[in-house]
C-alpha cells in the first residue's frame, strides 16, 4: 500500500498516487483493499477484511478488522467501524466512497447509518466487482432504521461536532502523568457520539514509549453496533503503526458521574485480555453547568 503501512493518506499523496498508477481515485480505492487486508488482526477467525474510504476533503482512510484473543467475537472491531473511527480521530467530516474487500455485514451497514446522508455513501465490494461500480449504501440496506427515527433532525451525528461539555472537578493527589492521561480522556469523552443514552465516555491510553492515544464512545441507533471508547482508542493505537497490545501500560476512562450506561466493566475486561499488567483508572466527570452551579 503505497510502500508503507499507512492508515491515512493526505490528499496530495492521493493525487500523486493516482497520477503514478493511472486510472481514477475510485480505482485506487479498489486497488488498496487487498493490501489493507494484510494489516488486519483477526487472531480468532483468521478472516482478514480491509476497508478503504475517501473523505470529502480528498483524504483516504484505511480500516481493518481486529479480534482479541480470549474474548467473544462481539468484542471485535469491524473494518468499517475501524475506518469510520479512524476518520473521526483525524477530523474528517464526510465519507463519500468506501471500497471493502468483503460484503459489509448487517452490523456495519447499521453502524454507517450514524453518518449524515449515510444512504448516499457509495460502496464497492471488490470480491464481487467485475468492474469498479460503486452503489449507494441504500442498495445494501434499503429499509433503514437510524438516527432519523430517534433523534431530532438537527442533532449532531457521527463525524459532526458534539457538545457534551464534560469537565473535570479538580481534586488533590494526582501526579502530572495521571493528569495528562485524564485530561486527554476528558477531551475524548467530549467528542463522544452518545445521543441515545446521554452517557458520553472517552479513553486515553499510554504505551511504553510514552505516546498517548484517545478514543471516544460511538453509539448506534440499533444499540448493538455501538463501539466502546477503549476499542476506539485501540483503533488509534493500531493506526499509528503500534506493535502488540502488551505495550499499553496505562489506561484512563472518563464518564459521567450519573451515567445510566457505564463502560468500566467492559473496559476492564478488554484490558485484562490484551494487557493485564496495565494500570487502569476511572474518572467521573460532570456537565460544565453543574460545576458552575456549585461554584456560585
PDB file of C-alpha atoms in Angstrom:
ATOM      1  CA  UNK A   1       0.000   0.000   0.000  1.00  0.00           C
ATOM      2  CA  UNK A   2       1.919   2.976  -1.310  1.00  0.00           C
ATOM      3  CA  UNK A   3       5.069   1.415   0.098  1.00  0.00           C
ATOM      4  CA  UNK A   4       4.242   1.703   3.812  1.00  0.00           C
ATOM      5  CA  UNK A   5       1.542   0.523   6.198  1.00  0.00           C
ATOM      6  CA  UNK A   6      -0.316   3.835   6.363  1.00  0.00           C
ATOM      7  CA  UNK A   7      -3.839   4.180   7.707  1.00  0.00           C
ATOM      8  CA  UNK A   8      -4.305   7.776   6.496  1.00  0.00           C
ATOM      9  CA  UNK A   9      -3.252   9.239   3.155  1.00  0.00           C
ATOM     10  CA  UNK A  10      -3.320  13.011   2.732  1.00  0.00           C
ATOM     11  CA  UNK A  11      -4.992  14.475  -0.351  1.00  0.00           C
ATOM     12  CA  UNK A  12      -1.707  15.410  -2.031  1.00  0.00           C
ATOM     13  CA  UNK A  13      -0.425  11.872  -1.529  1.00  0.00           C
ATOM     14  CA  UNK A  14      -3.642  10.536  -3.034  1.00  0.00           C
ATOM     15  CA  UNK A  15      -3.351  12.793  -6.082  1.00  0.00           C
ATOM     16  CA  UNK A  16       0.287  11.819  -6.627  1.00  0.00           C
ATOM     17  CA  UNK A  17      -0.515   8.117  -6.375  1.00  0.00           C
ATOM     18  CA  UNK A  18      -3.426   8.410  -8.822  1.00  0.00           C
ATOM     19  CA  UNK A  19      -1.148  10.117 -11.329  1.00  0.00           C
ATOM     20  CA  UNK A  20       1.534   7.475 -10.848  1.00  0.00           C
ATOM     21  CA  UNK A  21      -0.803   4.480 -11.150  1.00  0.00           C
ATOM     22  CA  UNK A  22      -3.216   5.877 -13.718  1.00  0.00           C
ATOM     23  CA  UNK A  23      -6.975   5.499 -13.581  1.00  0.00           C
ATOM     24  CA  UNK A  24      -9.118   7.398 -11.076  1.00  0.00           C
ATOM     25  CA  UNK A  25      -9.165   7.828  -7.331  1.00  0.00           C
ATOM     26  CA  UNK A  26     -12.027   5.313  -7.172  1.00  0.00           C
ATOM     27  CA  UNK A  27      -9.857   2.777  -8.992  1.00  0.00           C
ATOM     28  CA  UNK A  28      -7.198   3.481  -6.384  1.00  0.00           C
ATOM     29  CA  UNK A  29      -9.616   2.805  -3.504  1.00  0.00           C
ATOM     30  CA  UNK A  30     -10.480  -0.572  -5.003  1.00  0.00           C
ATOM     31  CA  UNK A  31      -6.825  -1.485  -5.520  1.00  0.00           C
ATOM     32  CA  UNK A  32      -5.901  -0.660  -1.916  1.00  0.00           C
ATOM     33  CA  UNK A  33      -8.328  -3.113  -0.287  1.00  0.00           C
ATOM     34  CA  UNK A  34      -6.075  -6.115  -0.922  1.00  0.00           C
ATOM     35  CA  UNK A  35      -3.084  -4.566   0.853  1.00  0.00           C
ATOM     36  CA  UNK A  36      -5.348  -3.164   3.586  1.00  0.00           C
ATOM     37  CA  UNK A  37      -6.445  -6.708   4.410  1.00  0.00           C
ATOM     38  CA  UNK A  38      -2.866  -7.598   5.323  1.00  0.00           C
ATOM     39  CA  UNK A  39      -2.966  -5.070   8.180  1.00  0.00           C
ATOM     40  CA  UNK A  40      -5.929  -6.767   9.878  1.00  0.00           C
ATOM     41  CA  UNK A  41      -5.556  -8.589  13.211  1.00  0.00           C
ATOM     42  CA  UNK A  42      -8.195 -11.373  13.125  1.00  0.00           C
ATOM     43  CA  UNK A  43      -6.494 -13.594  15.689  1.00  0.00           C
ATOM     44  CA  UNK A  44      -9.540 -15.848  16.140  1.00  0.00           C
ATOM     45  CA  UNK A  45     -11.369 -16.151  12.813  1.00  0.00           C
ATOM     46  CA  UNK A  46      -8.289 -15.635  10.590  1.00  0.00           C
ATOM     47  CA  UNK A  47     -10.684 -13.840   8.218  1.00  0.00           C
ATOM     48  CA  UNK A  48      -8.983 -10.643   7.039  1.00  0.00           C
ATOM     49  CA  UNK A  49     -11.076  -7.651   5.987  1.00  0.00           C
ATOM     50  CA  UNK A  50      -9.865  -4.343   4.572  1.00  0.00           C
ATOM     51  CA  UNK A  51     -11.957  -1.213   4.014  1.00  0.00           C
ATOM     52  CA  UNK A  52     -10.761   1.949   2.273  1.00  0.00           C
ATOM     53  CA  UNK A  53     -12.709   5.212   2.395  1.00  0.00           C
ATOM     54  CA  UNK A  54     -12.482   8.537   0.571  1.00  0.00           C
ATOM     55  CA  UNK A  55     -13.450  11.665   2.503  1.00  0.00           C
ATOM     56  CA  UNK A  56     -14.900  14.850   1.035  1.00  0.00           C
ATOM     57  CA  UNK A  57     -11.541  16.615   1.513  1.00  0.00           C
ATOM     58  CA  UNK A  58      -9.714  14.068  -0.653  1.00  0.00           C
ATOM     59  CA  UNK A  59      -8.063  12.033   2.081  1.00  0.00           C
ATOM     60  CA  UNK A  60      -8.098   8.236   2.160  1.00  0.00           C
ATOM     61  CA  UNK A  61      -8.699   6.303   5.382  1.00  0.00           C
ATOM     62  CA  UNK A  62      -7.936   2.633   5.950  1.00  0.00           C
ATOM     63  CA  UNK A  63      -9.923   0.283   8.159  1.00  0.00           C
ATOM     64  CA  UNK A  64      -9.238  -3.324   9.182  1.00  0.00           C
ATOM     65  CA  UNK A  65     -10.872  -5.860  11.475  1.00  0.00           C
ATOM     66  CA  UNK A  66      -9.469  -6.529  14.954  1.00  0.00           C
ATOM     67  CA  UNK A  67     -10.165  -9.540  17.180  1.00  0.00           C
ATOM     68  CA  UNK A  68      -8.959 -10.058  20.729  1.00  0.00           C
ATOM     69  CA  UNK A  69      -7.794 -13.485  21.964  1.00  0.00           C
ATOM     70  CA  UNK A  70      -9.856 -14.871  24.825  1.00  0.00           C
ATOM     71  CA  UNK A  71     -12.850 -12.607  24.230  1.00  0.00           C
ATOM     72  CA  UNK A  72     -16.106 -13.377  22.389  1.00  0.00           C
ATOM     73  CA  UNK A  73     -16.275 -12.175  18.813  1.00  0.00           C
ATOM     74  CA  UNK A  74     -18.789  -9.443  19.650  1.00  0.00           C
ATOM     75  CA  UNK A  75     -15.848  -7.565  21.216  1.00  0.00           C
ATOM     76  CA  UNK A  76     -14.251  -7.349  17.759  1.00  0.00           C
ATOM     77  CA  UNK A  77     -13.798  -4.150  15.762  1.00  0.00           C
ATOM     78  CA  UNK A  78     -15.139  -4.480  12.217  1.00  0.00           C
ATOM     79  CA  UNK A  79     -13.162  -3.000   9.331  1.00  0.00           C
ATOM     80  CA  UNK A  80     -15.840  -0.429   8.511  1.00  0.00           C
ATOM     81  CA  UNK A  81     -16.010   0.618  12.178  1.00  0.00           C
ATOM     82  CA  UNK A  82     -12.222   0.992  12.189  1.00  0.00           C
ATOM     83  CA  UNK A  83     -12.374   3.118   9.033  1.00  0.00           C
ATOM     84  CA  UNK A  84     -15.030   5.487  10.403  1.00  0.00           C
ATOM     85  CA  UNK A  85     -13.320   5.743  13.800  1.00  0.00           C
ATOM     86  CA  UNK A  86     -10.044   6.480  12.026  1.00  0.00           C
ATOM     87  CA  UNK A  87     -11.836   9.252  10.126  1.00  0.00           C
ATOM     88  CA  UNK A  88     -13.316  10.648  13.369  1.00  0.00           C
ATOM     89  CA  UNK A  89      -9.891  10.699  15.046  1.00  0.00           C
ATOM     90  CA  UNK A  90      -8.440  12.618  12.105  1.00  0.00           C
ATOM     91  CA  UNK A  91     -11.215  15.198  11.876  1.00  0.00           C
ATOM     92  CA  UNK A  92     -12.951  14.070   8.684  1.00  0.00           C
ATOM     93  CA  UNK A  93     -16.484  15.400   8.337  1.00  0.00           C
ATOM     94  CA  UNK A  94     -17.823  13.315   5.452  1.00  0.00           C
ATOM     95  CA  UNK A  95     -17.061   9.943   3.863  1.00  0.00           C
ATOM     96  CA  UNK A  96     -18.237   9.707   0.271  1.00  0.00           C
ATOM     97  CA  UNK A  97     -16.904   6.372  -1.039  1.00  0.00           C
ATOM     98  CA  UNK A  98     -15.899   3.086   0.579  1.00  0.00           C
ATOM     99  CA  UNK A  99     -14.285   0.064  -1.059  1.00  0.00           C
ATOM    100  CA  UNK A 100     -14.315  -3.088   1.072  1.00  0.00           C
ATOM    101  CA  UNK A 101     -12.765  -6.493   0.479  1.00  0.00           C
ATOM    102  CA  UNK A 102     -15.848  -8.427   1.639  1.00  0.00           C
ATOM    103  CA  UNK A 103     -19.553  -7.666   1.675  1.00  0.00           C
ATOM    104  CA  UNK A 104     -20.376  -5.479   4.702  1.00  0.00           C
ATOM    105  CA  UNK A 105     -22.277  -7.380   7.366  1.00  0.00           C
ATOM    106  CA  UNK A 106     -25.533  -6.065   8.819  1.00  0.00           C
ATOM    107  CA  UNK A 107     -23.619  -4.798  11.865  1.00  0.00           C
ATOM    108  CA  UNK A 108     -21.510  -2.497   9.677  1.00  0.00           C
ATOM    109  CA  UNK A 109     -24.350  -1.386   7.431  1.00  0.00           C
ATOM    110  CA  UNK A 110     -26.154  -0.297  10.598  1.00  0.00           C
ATOM    111  CA  UNK A 111     -23.110   1.424  12.124  1.00  0.00           C
ATOM    112  CA  UNK A 112     -22.713   3.528   8.977  1.00  0.00           C
ATOM    113  CA  UNK A 113     -26.247   4.879   9.485  1.00  0.00           C
ATOM    114  CA  UNK A 114     -24.854   7.221  12.171  1.00  0.00           C
ATOM    115  CA  UNK A 115     -23.303   9.362   9.427  1.00  0.00           C
ATOM    116  CA  UNK A 116     -25.477  12.110   7.973  1.00  0.00           C
ATOM    117  CA  UNK A 117     -26.580  11.207   4.456  1.00  0.00           C
ATOM    118  CA  UNK A 118     -25.426   7.614   5.009  1.00  0.00           C
ATOM    119  CA  UNK A 119     -27.743   6.182   2.368  1.00  0.00           C
ATOM    120  CA  UNK A 120     -25.773   8.069  -0.304  1.00  0.00           C
ATOM    121  CA  UNK A 121     -22.335   6.753   0.666  1.00  0.00           C
ATOM    122  CA  UNK A 122     -21.119   4.759  -2.339  1.00  0.00           C
ATOM    123  CA  UNK A 123     -19.903   1.221  -1.602  1.00  0.00           C
ATOM    124  CA  UNK A 124     -17.812  -1.166  -3.704  1.00  0.00           C
ATOM    125  CA  UNK A 125     -17.330  -4.816  -2.714  1.00  0.00           C
ATOM    126  CA  UNK A 126     -14.125  -5.738  -4.523  1.00  0.00           C
ATOM    127  CA  UNK A 127     -14.616  -9.513  -4.292  1.00  0.00           C
ATOM    128  CA  UNK A 128     -17.853  -9.170  -6.242  1.00  0.00           C
ATOM    129  CA  UNK A 129     -16.833  -6.478  -8.694  1.00  0.00           C
ATOM    130  CA  UNK A 130     -16.271  -7.342 -12.327  1.00  0.00           C
ATOM    131  CA  UNK A 131     -15.791  -3.615 -12.836  1.00  0.00           C
ATOM    132  CA  UNK A 132     -15.404  -0.652 -10.499  1.00  0.00           C
ATOM    133  CA  UNK A 133     -19.068   0.180  -9.890  1.00  0.00           C
ATOM    134  CA  UNK A 134     -19.938   1.825  -6.586  1.00  0.00           C
ATOM    135  CA  UNK A 135     -23.502   1.506  -5.317  1.00  0.00           C
ATOM    136  CA  UNK A 136     -25.183   3.598  -2.599  1.00  0.00           C
ATOM    137  CA  UNK A 137     -25.460   2.179   0.890  1.00  0.00           C
ATOM    138  CA  UNK A 138     -29.237   2.264   0.417  1.00  0.00           C
ATOM    139  CA  UNK A 139     -28.764  -0.554  -2.102  1.00  0.00           C
ATOM    140  CA  UNK A 140     -27.287  -2.737   0.668  1.00  0.00           C
ATOM    141  CA  UNK A 141     -29.722  -1.514   3.336  1.00  0.00           C
ATOM    142  CA  UNK A 142     -32.911  -0.398   1.564  1.00  0.00           C
ATOM    143  CA  UNK A 143     -35.127  -0.071   4.660  1.00  0.00           C
ATOM    144  CA  UNK A 144     -33.025   1.846   7.155  1.00  0.00           C
ATOM    145  CA  UNK A 145     -33.520   2.361  10.854  1.00  0.00           C
ATOM    146  CA  UNK A 146     -31.273   5.071  12.204  1.00  0.00           C
ATOM    147  CA  UNK A 147     -30.870   8.484  13.825  1.00  0.00           C
ATOM    148  CA  UNK A 148     -33.831   9.954  11.946  1.00  0.00           C
ATOM    149  CA  UNK A 149     -36.092   7.520  13.808  1.00  0.00           C
ATOM    150  CA  UNK A 150     -34.872   8.530  17.272  1.00  0.00           C
ATOM    151  CA  UNK A 151     -33.296  11.986  17.150  1.00  0.00           C
ATOM    152  CA  UNK A 152     -34.242  15.500  16.185  1.00  0.00           C
ATOM    153  CA  UNK A 153     -33.206  16.387  12.642  1.00  0.00           C
ATOM    154  CA  UNK A 154     -30.534  18.866  13.749  1.00  0.00           C
ATOM    155  CA  UNK A 155     -28.892  16.610  16.339  1.00  0.00           C
ATOM    156  CA  UNK A 156     -25.146  16.197  15.671  1.00  0.00           C
ATOM    157  CA  UNK A 157     -24.266  12.802  14.205  1.00  0.00           C
ATOM    158  CA  UNK A 158     -21.065  10.811  13.882  1.00  0.00           C
ATOM    159  CA  UNK A 159     -18.353  12.863  12.096  1.00  0.00           C
ATOM    160  CA  UNK A 160     -20.006  16.038  13.423  1.00  0.00           C
ATOM    161  CA  UNK A 161     -19.022  18.019  16.494  1.00  0.00           C
ATOM    162  CA  UNK A 162     -20.996  17.012  19.609  1.00  0.00           C
ATOM    163  CA  UNK A 163     -21.437  19.283  22.628  1.00  0.00           C
ATOM    164  CA  UNK A 164     -21.047  17.025  25.653  1.00  0.00           C
ATOM    165  CA  UNK A 165     -19.430  19.730  27.841  1.00  0.00           C
ATOM    166  CA  UNK A 166     -17.905  17.402  30.397  1.00  0.00           C
ATOM    167  CA  UNK A 167     -15.398  18.940  32.786  1.00  0.00           C
ATOM    168  CA  UNK A 168     -13.177  17.521  35.469  1.00  0.00           C
ATOM    169  CA  UNK A 169     -13.783  18.648  39.034  1.00  0.00           C
ATOM    170  CA  UNK A 170     -10.273  19.469  40.369  1.00  0.00           C
ATOM    171  CA  UNK A 171      -9.065  17.277  43.191  1.00  0.00           C
ATOM    172  CA  UNK A 172      -5.818  16.896  45.102  1.00  0.00           C
ATOM    173  CA  UNK A 173      -3.432  13.969  44.974  1.00  0.00           C
ATOM    174  CA  UNK A 174      -2.909  13.409  41.240  1.00  0.00           C
ATOM    175  CA  UNK A 175       0.502  13.474  39.578  1.00  0.00           C
ATOM    176  CA  UNK A 176       1.347  15.102  36.247  1.00  0.00           C
ATOM    177  CA  UNK A 177       1.324  11.897  34.206  1.00  0.00           C
ATOM    178  CA  UNK A 178      -2.078  10.935  35.582  1.00  0.00           C
ATOM    179  CA  UNK A 179      -3.452  14.400  34.848  1.00  0.00           C
ATOM    180  CA  UNK A 180      -2.233  14.262  31.245  1.00  0.00           C
ATOM    181  CA  UNK A 181      -3.958  10.943  30.634  1.00  0.00           C
ATOM    182  CA  UNK A 182      -7.128  12.023  32.453  1.00  0.00           C
ATOM    183  CA  UNK A 183      -7.359  15.321  30.563  1.00  0.00           C
ATOM    184  CA  UNK A 184      -6.886  13.525  27.242  1.00  0.00           C
ATOM    185  CA  UNK A 185      -9.704  11.141  28.195  1.00  0.00           C
ATOM    186  CA  UNK A 186     -11.958  14.104  29.086  1.00  0.00           C
ATOM    187  CA  UNK A 187     -11.365  15.565  25.624  1.00  0.00           C
ATOM    188  CA  UNK A 188     -12.206  12.206  24.072  1.00  0.00           C
ATOM    189  CA  UNK A 189     -15.413  11.981  26.121  1.00  0.00           C
ATOM    190  CA  UNK A 190     -16.430  15.412  24.872  1.00  0.00           C
ATOM    191  CA  UNK A 191     -16.097  14.114  21.296  1.00  0.00           C
ATOM    192  CA  UNK A 192     -18.238  11.075  22.106  1.00  0.00           C
ATOM    193  CA  UNK A 193     -21.315  10.342  19.974  1.00  0.00           C
ATOM    194  CA  UNK A 194     -23.787   9.156  22.613  1.00  0.00           C
ATOM    195  CA  UNK A 195     -27.182  10.683  21.773  1.00  0.00           C
ATOM    196  CA  UNK A 196     -29.288   7.639  22.670  1.00  0.00           C
ATOM    197  CA  UNK A 197     -28.159   7.191  26.279  1.00  0.00           C
ATOM    198  CA  UNK A 198     -26.765  10.636  27.017  1.00  0.00           C
ATOM    199  CA  UNK A 199     -23.727   8.894  28.531  1.00  0.00           C
ATOM    200  CA  UNK A 200     -20.604  10.048  26.679  1.00  0.00           C
ATOM    201  CA  UNK A 201     -17.296   8.467  27.591  1.00  0.00           C
ATOM    202  CA  UNK A 202     -13.702   8.577  26.471  1.00  0.00           C
ATOM    203  CA  UNK A 203     -10.475   6.653  26.941  1.00  0.00           C
ATOM    204  CA  UNK A 204      -6.841   7.688  26.811  1.00  0.00           C
ATOM    205  CA  UNK A 205      -4.163   5.016  26.739  1.00  0.00           C
ATOM    206  CA  UNK A 206      -0.398   5.351  27.048  1.00  0.00           C
ATOM    207  CA  UNK A 207       2.157   2.940  25.641  1.00  0.00           C
ATOM    208  CA  UNK A 208       5.617   2.031  26.893  1.00  0.00           C
ATOM    209  CA  UNK A 209       7.143   4.810  24.757  1.00  0.00           C
ATOM    210  CA  UNK A 210       5.002   7.437  26.451  1.00  0.00           C
ATOM    211  CA  UNK A 211       2.721   8.028  23.470  1.00  0.00           C
ATOM    212  CA  UNK A 212      -0.932   8.799  24.248  1.00  0.00           C
ATOM    213  CA  UNK A 213      -3.863   7.613  22.115  1.00  0.00           C
ATOM    214  CA  UNK A 214      -7.505   8.512  22.646  1.00  0.00           C
ATOM    215  CA  UNK A 215     -10.855   7.040  21.700  1.00  0.00           C
ATOM    216  CA  UNK A 216     -14.477   8.174  22.022  1.00  0.00           C
ATOM    217  CA  UNK A 217     -17.586   6.081  22.571  1.00  0.00           C
ATOM    218  CA  UNK A 218     -19.788   5.958  19.436  1.00  0.00           C
ATOM    219  CA  UNK A 219     -23.387   4.774  19.755  1.00  0.00           C
ATOM    220  CA  UNK A 220     -25.644   3.227  17.134  1.00  0.00           C
ATOM    221  CA  UNK A 221     -29.402   3.723  16.884  1.00  0.00           C
ATOM    222  CA  UNK A 222     -29.630  -0.084  16.844  1.00  0.00           C
ATOM    223  CA  UNK A 223     -27.538  -0.158  20.058  1.00  0.00           C
ATOM    224  CA  UNK A 224     -25.586  -3.387  19.440  1.00  0.00           C
ATOM    225  CA  UNK A 225     -23.204  -1.963  16.779  1.00  0.00           C
ATOM    226  CA  UNK A 226     -22.053   0.755  19.214  1.00  0.00           C
ATOM    227  CA  UNK A 227     -18.267   0.995  19.564  1.00  0.00           C
ATOM    228  CA  UNK A 228     -16.760   1.375  23.042  1.00  0.00           C
ATOM    229  CA  UNK A 229     -14.190   4.055  23.942  1.00  0.00           C
ATOM    230  CA  UNK A 230     -11.319   1.616  24.559  1.00  0.00           C
ATOM    231  CA  UNK A 231     -11.998  -0.075  21.219  1.00  0.00           C
ATOM    232  CA  UNK A 232     -11.787   3.358  19.583  1.00  0.00           C
ATOM    233  CA  UNK A 233      -8.513   4.128  21.382  1.00  0.00           C
ATOM    234  CA  UNK A 234      -7.121   0.797  20.171  1.00  0.00           C
ATOM    235  CA  UNK A 235      -8.042   1.828  16.626  1.00  0.00           C
ATOM    236  CA  UNK A 236      -5.909   4.955  17.126  1.00  0.00           C
ATOM    237  CA  UNK A 237      -3.125   2.819  18.594  1.00  0.00           C
ATOM    238  CA  UNK A 238      -3.100   0.378  15.661  1.00  0.00           C
ATOM    239  CA  UNK A 239      -3.475   3.156  13.080  1.00  0.00           C
ATOM    240  CA  UNK A 240      -0.258   4.747  14.326  1.00  0.00           C
ATOM    241  CA  UNK A 241       1.614   1.562  13.447  1.00  0.00           C
ATOM    242  CA  UNK A 242       1.969   0.396  17.038  1.00  0.00           C
ATOM    243  CA  UNK A 243       3.072  -3.086  17.993  1.00  0.00           C
ATOM    244  CA  UNK A 244       1.497  -5.573  20.362  1.00  0.00           C
ATOM    245  CA  UNK A 245      -1.131  -4.630  22.908  1.00  0.00           C
ATOM    246  CA  UNK A 246       1.212  -5.629  25.733  1.00  0.00           C
ATOM    247  CA  UNK A 247       2.988  -2.301  25.164  1.00  0.00           C
ATOM    248  CA  UNK A 248      -0.063  -0.484  26.585  1.00  0.00           C
ATOM    249  CA  UNK A 249       0.894   0.385  30.159  1.00  0.00           C
ATOM    250  CA  UNK A 250      -1.823   2.812  31.329  1.00  0.00           C
ATOM    251  CA  UNK A 251      -5.480   3.469  30.527  1.00  0.00           C
ATOM    252  CA  UNK A 252      -7.777   6.215  31.810  1.00  0.00           C
ATOM    253  CA  UNK A 253     -11.552   6.061  31.355  1.00  0.00           C
ATOM    254  CA  UNK A 254     -13.736   9.149  31.756  1.00  0.00           C
ATOM    255  CA  UNK A 255     -17.518   9.029  32.003  1.00  0.00           C
ATOM    256  CA  UNK A 256     -20.324  10.950  33.686  1.00  0.00           C
ATOM    257  CA  UNK A 257     -20.871  10.624  37.408  1.00  0.00           C
ATOM    258  CA  UNK A 258     -24.570   9.902  36.931  1.00  0.00           C
ATOM    259  CA  UNK A 259     -24.240   7.715  33.805  1.00  0.00           C
ATOM    260  CA  UNK A 260     -27.002   5.127  33.410  1.00  0.00           C
ATOM    261  CA  UNK A 261     -24.730   3.236  30.989  1.00  0.00           C
ATOM    262  CA  UNK A 262     -21.213   2.655  32.277  1.00  0.00           C
ATOM    263  CA  UNK A 263     -18.156   1.424  30.399  1.00  0.00           C
ATOM    264  CA  UNK A 264     -15.925   0.467  33.334  1.00  0.00           C
ATOM    265  CA  UNK A 265     -16.595  -3.285  33.448  1.00  0.00           C
ATOM    266  CA  UNK A 266     -16.282  -3.709  29.684  1.00  0.00           C
ATOM    267  CA  UNK A 267     -13.075  -1.679  29.517  1.00  0.00           C
ATOM    268  CA  UNK A 268     -11.602  -3.649  32.416  1.00  0.00           C
ATOM    269  CA  UNK A 269     -12.490  -6.934  30.694  1.00  0.00           C
ATOM    270  CA  UNK A 270     -10.758  -5.928  27.458  1.00  0.00           C
ATOM    271  CA  UNK A 271      -7.687  -4.602  29.275  1.00  0.00           C
ATOM    272  CA  UNK A 272      -7.314  -7.852  31.217  1.00  0.00           C
ATOM    273  CA  UNK A 273      -7.397  -9.770  27.939  1.00  0.00           C
ATOM    274  CA  UNK A 274      -4.853  -7.713  25.994  1.00  0.00           C
ATOM    275  CA  UNK A 275      -2.554  -6.091  28.591  1.00  0.00           C
ATOM    276  CA  UNK A 276      -3.201  -7.448  32.108  1.00  0.00           C
ATOM    277  CA  UNK A 277      -0.282  -5.559  33.677  1.00  0.00           C
ATOM    278  CA  UNK A 278      -1.766  -2.229  32.541  1.00  0.00           C
ATOM    279  CA  UNK A 279      -2.627   0.439  35.135  1.00  0.00           C
ATOM    280  CA  UNK A 280      -6.351   1.264  34.794  1.00  0.00           C
ATOM    281  CA  UNK A 281      -8.057   4.267  36.350  1.00  0.00           C
ATOM    282  CA  UNK A 282     -11.607   5.590  36.145  1.00  0.00           C
ATOM    283  CA  UNK A 283     -12.592   9.248  36.461  1.00  0.00           C
ATOM    284  CA  UNK A 284     -16.152  10.521  36.862  1.00  0.00           C
ATOM    285  CA  UNK A 285     -16.924  13.927  35.349  1.00  0.00           C
ATOM    286  CA  UNK A 286     -19.836  16.327  35.427  1.00  0.00           C
ATOM    287  CA  UNK A 287     -21.515  18.570  32.908  1.00  0.00           C
ATOM    288  CA  UNK A 288     -19.949  22.011  32.973  1.00  0.00           C
ATOM    289  CA  UNK A 289     -23.230  23.659  34.027  1.00  0.00           C
ATOM    290  CA  UNK A 290     -23.239  21.582  37.214  1.00  0.00           C
ATOM    291  CA  UNK A 291     -19.682  22.595  38.044  1.00  0.00           C
ATOM    292  CA  UNK A 292     -20.615  26.253  37.580  1.00  0.00           C
ATOM    293  CA  UNK A 293     -23.656  25.931  39.841  1.00  0.00           C
ATOM    294  CA  UNK A 294     -21.505  24.529  42.648  1.00  0.00           C
ATOM    295  CA  UNK A 295     -19.121  27.476  42.456  1.00  0.00           C
ATOM    296  CA  UNK A 296     -21.832  30.139  42.570  1.00  0.00           C
TER     297      UNK A 296
END
